[in-house]
Short mmCIF file of C-alpha atoms in Angstrom, two decimals:
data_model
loop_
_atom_site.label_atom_id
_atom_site.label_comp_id
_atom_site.label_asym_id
_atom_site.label_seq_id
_atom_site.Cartn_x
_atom_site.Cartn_y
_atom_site.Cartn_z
CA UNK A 1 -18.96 33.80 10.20
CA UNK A 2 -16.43 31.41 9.35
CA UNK A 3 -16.24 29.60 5.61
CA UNK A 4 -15.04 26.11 4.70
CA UNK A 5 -11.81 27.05 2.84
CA UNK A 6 -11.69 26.40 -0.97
CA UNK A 7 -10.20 23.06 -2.47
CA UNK A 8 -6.58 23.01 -2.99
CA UNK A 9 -6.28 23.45 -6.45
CA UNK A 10 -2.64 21.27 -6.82
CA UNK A 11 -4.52 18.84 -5.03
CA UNK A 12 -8.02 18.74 -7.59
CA UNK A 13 -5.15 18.28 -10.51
CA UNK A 14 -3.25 15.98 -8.76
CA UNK A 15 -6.09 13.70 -7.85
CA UNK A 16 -7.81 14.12 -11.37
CA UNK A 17 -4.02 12.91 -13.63
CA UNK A 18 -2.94 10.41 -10.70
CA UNK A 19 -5.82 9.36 -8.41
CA UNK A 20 -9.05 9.14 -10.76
CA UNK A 21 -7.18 8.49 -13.86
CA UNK A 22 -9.00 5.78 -15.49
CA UNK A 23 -8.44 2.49 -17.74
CA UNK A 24 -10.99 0.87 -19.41
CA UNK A 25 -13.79 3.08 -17.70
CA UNK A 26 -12.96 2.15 -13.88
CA UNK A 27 -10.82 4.92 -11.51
CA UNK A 28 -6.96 4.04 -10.91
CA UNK A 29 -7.74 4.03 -7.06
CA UNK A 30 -9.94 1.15 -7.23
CA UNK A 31 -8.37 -0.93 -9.34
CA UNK A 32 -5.04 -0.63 -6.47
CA UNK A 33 -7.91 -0.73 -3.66
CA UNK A 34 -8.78 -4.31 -4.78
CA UNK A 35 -5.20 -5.04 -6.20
CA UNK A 36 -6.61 -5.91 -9.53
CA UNK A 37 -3.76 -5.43 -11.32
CA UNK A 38 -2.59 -8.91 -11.48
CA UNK A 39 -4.69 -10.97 -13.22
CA UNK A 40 -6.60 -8.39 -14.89
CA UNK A 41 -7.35 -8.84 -19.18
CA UNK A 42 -6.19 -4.67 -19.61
CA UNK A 43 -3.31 -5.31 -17.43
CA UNK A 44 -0.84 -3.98 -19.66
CA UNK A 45 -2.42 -0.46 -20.41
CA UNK A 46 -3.08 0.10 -16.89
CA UNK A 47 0.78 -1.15 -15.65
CA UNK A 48 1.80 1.13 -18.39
CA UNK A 49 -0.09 4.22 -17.15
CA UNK A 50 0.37 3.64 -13.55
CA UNK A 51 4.81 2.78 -14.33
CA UNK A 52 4.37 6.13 -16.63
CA UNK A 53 2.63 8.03 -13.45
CA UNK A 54 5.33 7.06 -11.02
CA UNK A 55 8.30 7.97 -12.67
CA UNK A 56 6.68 11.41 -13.69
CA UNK A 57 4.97 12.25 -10.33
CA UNK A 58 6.79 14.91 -8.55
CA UNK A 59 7.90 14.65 -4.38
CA UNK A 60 6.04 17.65 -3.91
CA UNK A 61 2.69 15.94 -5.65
CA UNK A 62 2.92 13.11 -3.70
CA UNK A 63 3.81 14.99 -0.49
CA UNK A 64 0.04 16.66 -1.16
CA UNK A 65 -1.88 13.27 -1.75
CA UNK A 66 -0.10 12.13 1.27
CA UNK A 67 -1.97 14.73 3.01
CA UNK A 68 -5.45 14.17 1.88
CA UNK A 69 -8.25 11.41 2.08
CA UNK A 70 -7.83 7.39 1.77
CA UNK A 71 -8.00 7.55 -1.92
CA UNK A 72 -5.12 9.82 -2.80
CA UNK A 73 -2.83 8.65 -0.09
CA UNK A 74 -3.67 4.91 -1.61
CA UNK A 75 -2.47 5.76 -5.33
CA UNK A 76 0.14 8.24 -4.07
CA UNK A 77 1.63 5.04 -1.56
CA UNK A 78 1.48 2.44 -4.80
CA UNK A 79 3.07 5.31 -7.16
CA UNK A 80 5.69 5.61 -4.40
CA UNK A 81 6.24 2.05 -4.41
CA UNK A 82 6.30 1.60 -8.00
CA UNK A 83 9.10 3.99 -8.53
CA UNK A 84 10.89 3.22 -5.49
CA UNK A 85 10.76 6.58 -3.77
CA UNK A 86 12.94 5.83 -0.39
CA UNK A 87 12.97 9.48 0.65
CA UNK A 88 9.04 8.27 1.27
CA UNK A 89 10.16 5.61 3.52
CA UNK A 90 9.97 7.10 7.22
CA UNK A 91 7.10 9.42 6.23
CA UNK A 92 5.17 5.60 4.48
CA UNK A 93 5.65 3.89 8.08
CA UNK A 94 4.61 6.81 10.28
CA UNK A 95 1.50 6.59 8.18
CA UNK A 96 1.27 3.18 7.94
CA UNK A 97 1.50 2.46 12.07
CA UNK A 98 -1.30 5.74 12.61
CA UNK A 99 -3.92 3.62 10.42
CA UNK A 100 -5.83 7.03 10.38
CA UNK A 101 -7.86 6.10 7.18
CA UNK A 102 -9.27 3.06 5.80
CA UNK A 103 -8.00 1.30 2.95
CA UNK A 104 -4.73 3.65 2.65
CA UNK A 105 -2.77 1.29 4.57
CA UNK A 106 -2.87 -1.24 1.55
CA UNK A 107 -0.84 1.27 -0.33
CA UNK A 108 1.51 1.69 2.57
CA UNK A 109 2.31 -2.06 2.78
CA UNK A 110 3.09 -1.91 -1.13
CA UNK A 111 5.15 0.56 -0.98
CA UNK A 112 7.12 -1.46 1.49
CA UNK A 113 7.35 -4.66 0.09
CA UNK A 114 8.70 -2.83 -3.11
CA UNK A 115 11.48 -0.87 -1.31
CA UNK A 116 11.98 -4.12 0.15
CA UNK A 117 15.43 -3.23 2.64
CA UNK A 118 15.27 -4.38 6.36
CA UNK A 119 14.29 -0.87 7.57
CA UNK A 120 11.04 -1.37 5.42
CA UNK A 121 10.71 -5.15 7.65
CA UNK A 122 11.07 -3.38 10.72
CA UNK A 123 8.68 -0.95 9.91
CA UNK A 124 6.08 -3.42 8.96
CA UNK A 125 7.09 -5.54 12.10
CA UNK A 126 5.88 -2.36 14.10
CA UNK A 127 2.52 -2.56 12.58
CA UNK A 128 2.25 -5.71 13.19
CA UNK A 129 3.20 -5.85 16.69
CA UNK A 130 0.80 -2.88 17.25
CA UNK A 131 -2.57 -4.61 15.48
CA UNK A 132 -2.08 -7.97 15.96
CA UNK A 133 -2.57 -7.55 19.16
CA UNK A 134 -6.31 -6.19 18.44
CA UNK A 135 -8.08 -8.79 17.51
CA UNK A 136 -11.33 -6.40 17.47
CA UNK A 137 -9.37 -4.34 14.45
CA UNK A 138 -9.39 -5.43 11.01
CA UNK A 139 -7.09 -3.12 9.70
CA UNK A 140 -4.20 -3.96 6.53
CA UNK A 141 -2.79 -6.69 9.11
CA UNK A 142 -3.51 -9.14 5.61
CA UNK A 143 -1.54 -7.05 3.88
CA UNK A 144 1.16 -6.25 6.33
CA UNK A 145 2.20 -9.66 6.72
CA UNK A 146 2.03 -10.55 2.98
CA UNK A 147 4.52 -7.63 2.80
CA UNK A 148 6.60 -8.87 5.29
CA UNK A 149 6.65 -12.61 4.21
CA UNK A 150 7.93 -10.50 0.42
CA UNK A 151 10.56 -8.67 2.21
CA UNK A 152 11.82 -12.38 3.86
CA UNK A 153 11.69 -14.61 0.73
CA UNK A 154 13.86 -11.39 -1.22
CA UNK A 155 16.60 -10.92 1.44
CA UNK A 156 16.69 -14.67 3.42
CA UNK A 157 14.98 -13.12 6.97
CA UNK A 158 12.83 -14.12 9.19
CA UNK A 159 10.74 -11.38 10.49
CA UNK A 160 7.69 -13.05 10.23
CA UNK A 161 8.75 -16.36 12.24
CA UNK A 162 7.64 -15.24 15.51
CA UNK A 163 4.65 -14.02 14.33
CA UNK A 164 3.34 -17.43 12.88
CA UNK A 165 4.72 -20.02 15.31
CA UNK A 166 1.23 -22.27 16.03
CA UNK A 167 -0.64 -20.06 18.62
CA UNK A 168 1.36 -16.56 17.95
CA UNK A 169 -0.07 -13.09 17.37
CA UNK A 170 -1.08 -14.22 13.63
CA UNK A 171 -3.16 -16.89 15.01
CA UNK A 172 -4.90 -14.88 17.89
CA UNK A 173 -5.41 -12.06 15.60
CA UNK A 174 -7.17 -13.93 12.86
CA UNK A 175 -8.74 -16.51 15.39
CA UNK A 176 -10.19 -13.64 16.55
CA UNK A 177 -12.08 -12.61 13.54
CA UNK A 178 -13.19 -16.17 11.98
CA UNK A 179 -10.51 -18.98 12.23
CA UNK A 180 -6.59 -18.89 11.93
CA UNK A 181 -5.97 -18.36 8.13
CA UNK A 182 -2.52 -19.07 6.66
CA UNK A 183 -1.33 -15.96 5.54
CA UNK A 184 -1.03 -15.31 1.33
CA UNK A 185 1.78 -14.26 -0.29
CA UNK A 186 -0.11 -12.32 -2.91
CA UNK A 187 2.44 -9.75 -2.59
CA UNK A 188 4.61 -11.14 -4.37
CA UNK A 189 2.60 -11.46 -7.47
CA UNK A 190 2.21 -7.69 -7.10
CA UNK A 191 5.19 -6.90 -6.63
CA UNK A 192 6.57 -9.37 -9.30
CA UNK A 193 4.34 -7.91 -11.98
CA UNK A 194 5.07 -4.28 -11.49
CA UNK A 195 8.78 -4.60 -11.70
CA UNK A 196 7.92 -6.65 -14.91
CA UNK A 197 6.50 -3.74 -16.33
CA UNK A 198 9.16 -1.01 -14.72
CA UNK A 199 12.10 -3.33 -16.03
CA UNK A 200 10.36 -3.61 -19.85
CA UNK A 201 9.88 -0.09 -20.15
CA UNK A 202 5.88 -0.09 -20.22
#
């Protein structure tokens, strides 16, 4: 008789200092699920922790989230982002384009927008091409594109052109769902706010 195989115990540690770690009484993981990081009245001890976090995290810890459930991959893919891990990169946009868990994909897209180079836009641009085209999906297509329009306003591209011309993939995708929505750039106000807090120290 076969048993289920005992926890990994880098993994419990890693999840309890990086995952769960809490500010204010609420886990790390959801503040980054709902991005409430921005406008948030403890933003500073929480940038602090999270800035603190990346830098200190080792490869091999976040190769081990990487490998688990939604919630470990989602801090370990902001953590990446934060410190601007780019050995992450290829592994961040095979995981990304698989959409294997919920919610993780969120993380992905940060991590992209932060690293921020043209391999990260064509990476996104994958996604993109993929689930836009599934209209019946709601995946992190939101956040993909808010990523992408990041990368474009940083470096003077224009990956996401094609995908918003009047009647493009953006507009069957979310036509699909409700009505066309303009796409945010809320990633930028991420984005903008974490290297705040990276550049200042915190």
């Amino acid at each position: 008789m076969s048993h289920p195989s005992a926890p990994d115990p880098e993994l419990l540690v890693a999840i309890e200092r990086y995952v769960k770690a809490t500010t204010h009484g609420r886990g790390r993981y959801l503040r980054l699920l709902t991005a409430g990081i921005a406008r948030a009245e403890d933003r500073e001890p929480f940038l602090r922790a999270l800035v603190t976090d990346a830098r200190e995290i080792t490869d091999r810890e976040l190769g081990i989230l990487l490998e688990s459930h939604w919630r470990p991959r989602l801090a370990a893919a902001w953590l990446i982002g934060v410190d601007r891990r780019e050995s992450f990169r290829g592994l961040i946009g095979e995981l990304l384009l698989e959409s294997r868990y919920v919610y993780a994909g969120r993380g992905y897209c940060f991590a992209l927008a932060r690293l921020g180079t043209e391999e990260d836009a064509r990476l996104l641009t994958a996604y993109l091409d993929r689930y836009l085209r599934r209209p019946d999906l709601v995946y992190d297509q939101y956040w993909a594109i808010s990523a992408l329009l990041h990368i474009d306003g940083r470096t003077g591209s224009t990956h996401t052109e094609r995908f918003l011309v009047p009647g493009g993939l953006w507009d069957q995708w979310s036509g699909g769902q409700y009505e066309p929505v303009v796409p945010s750039c809320f990633m930028d106000e991420l984005c903008a706010v974490v290297a705040a807090a990276s550049e200042t120290g915190h």
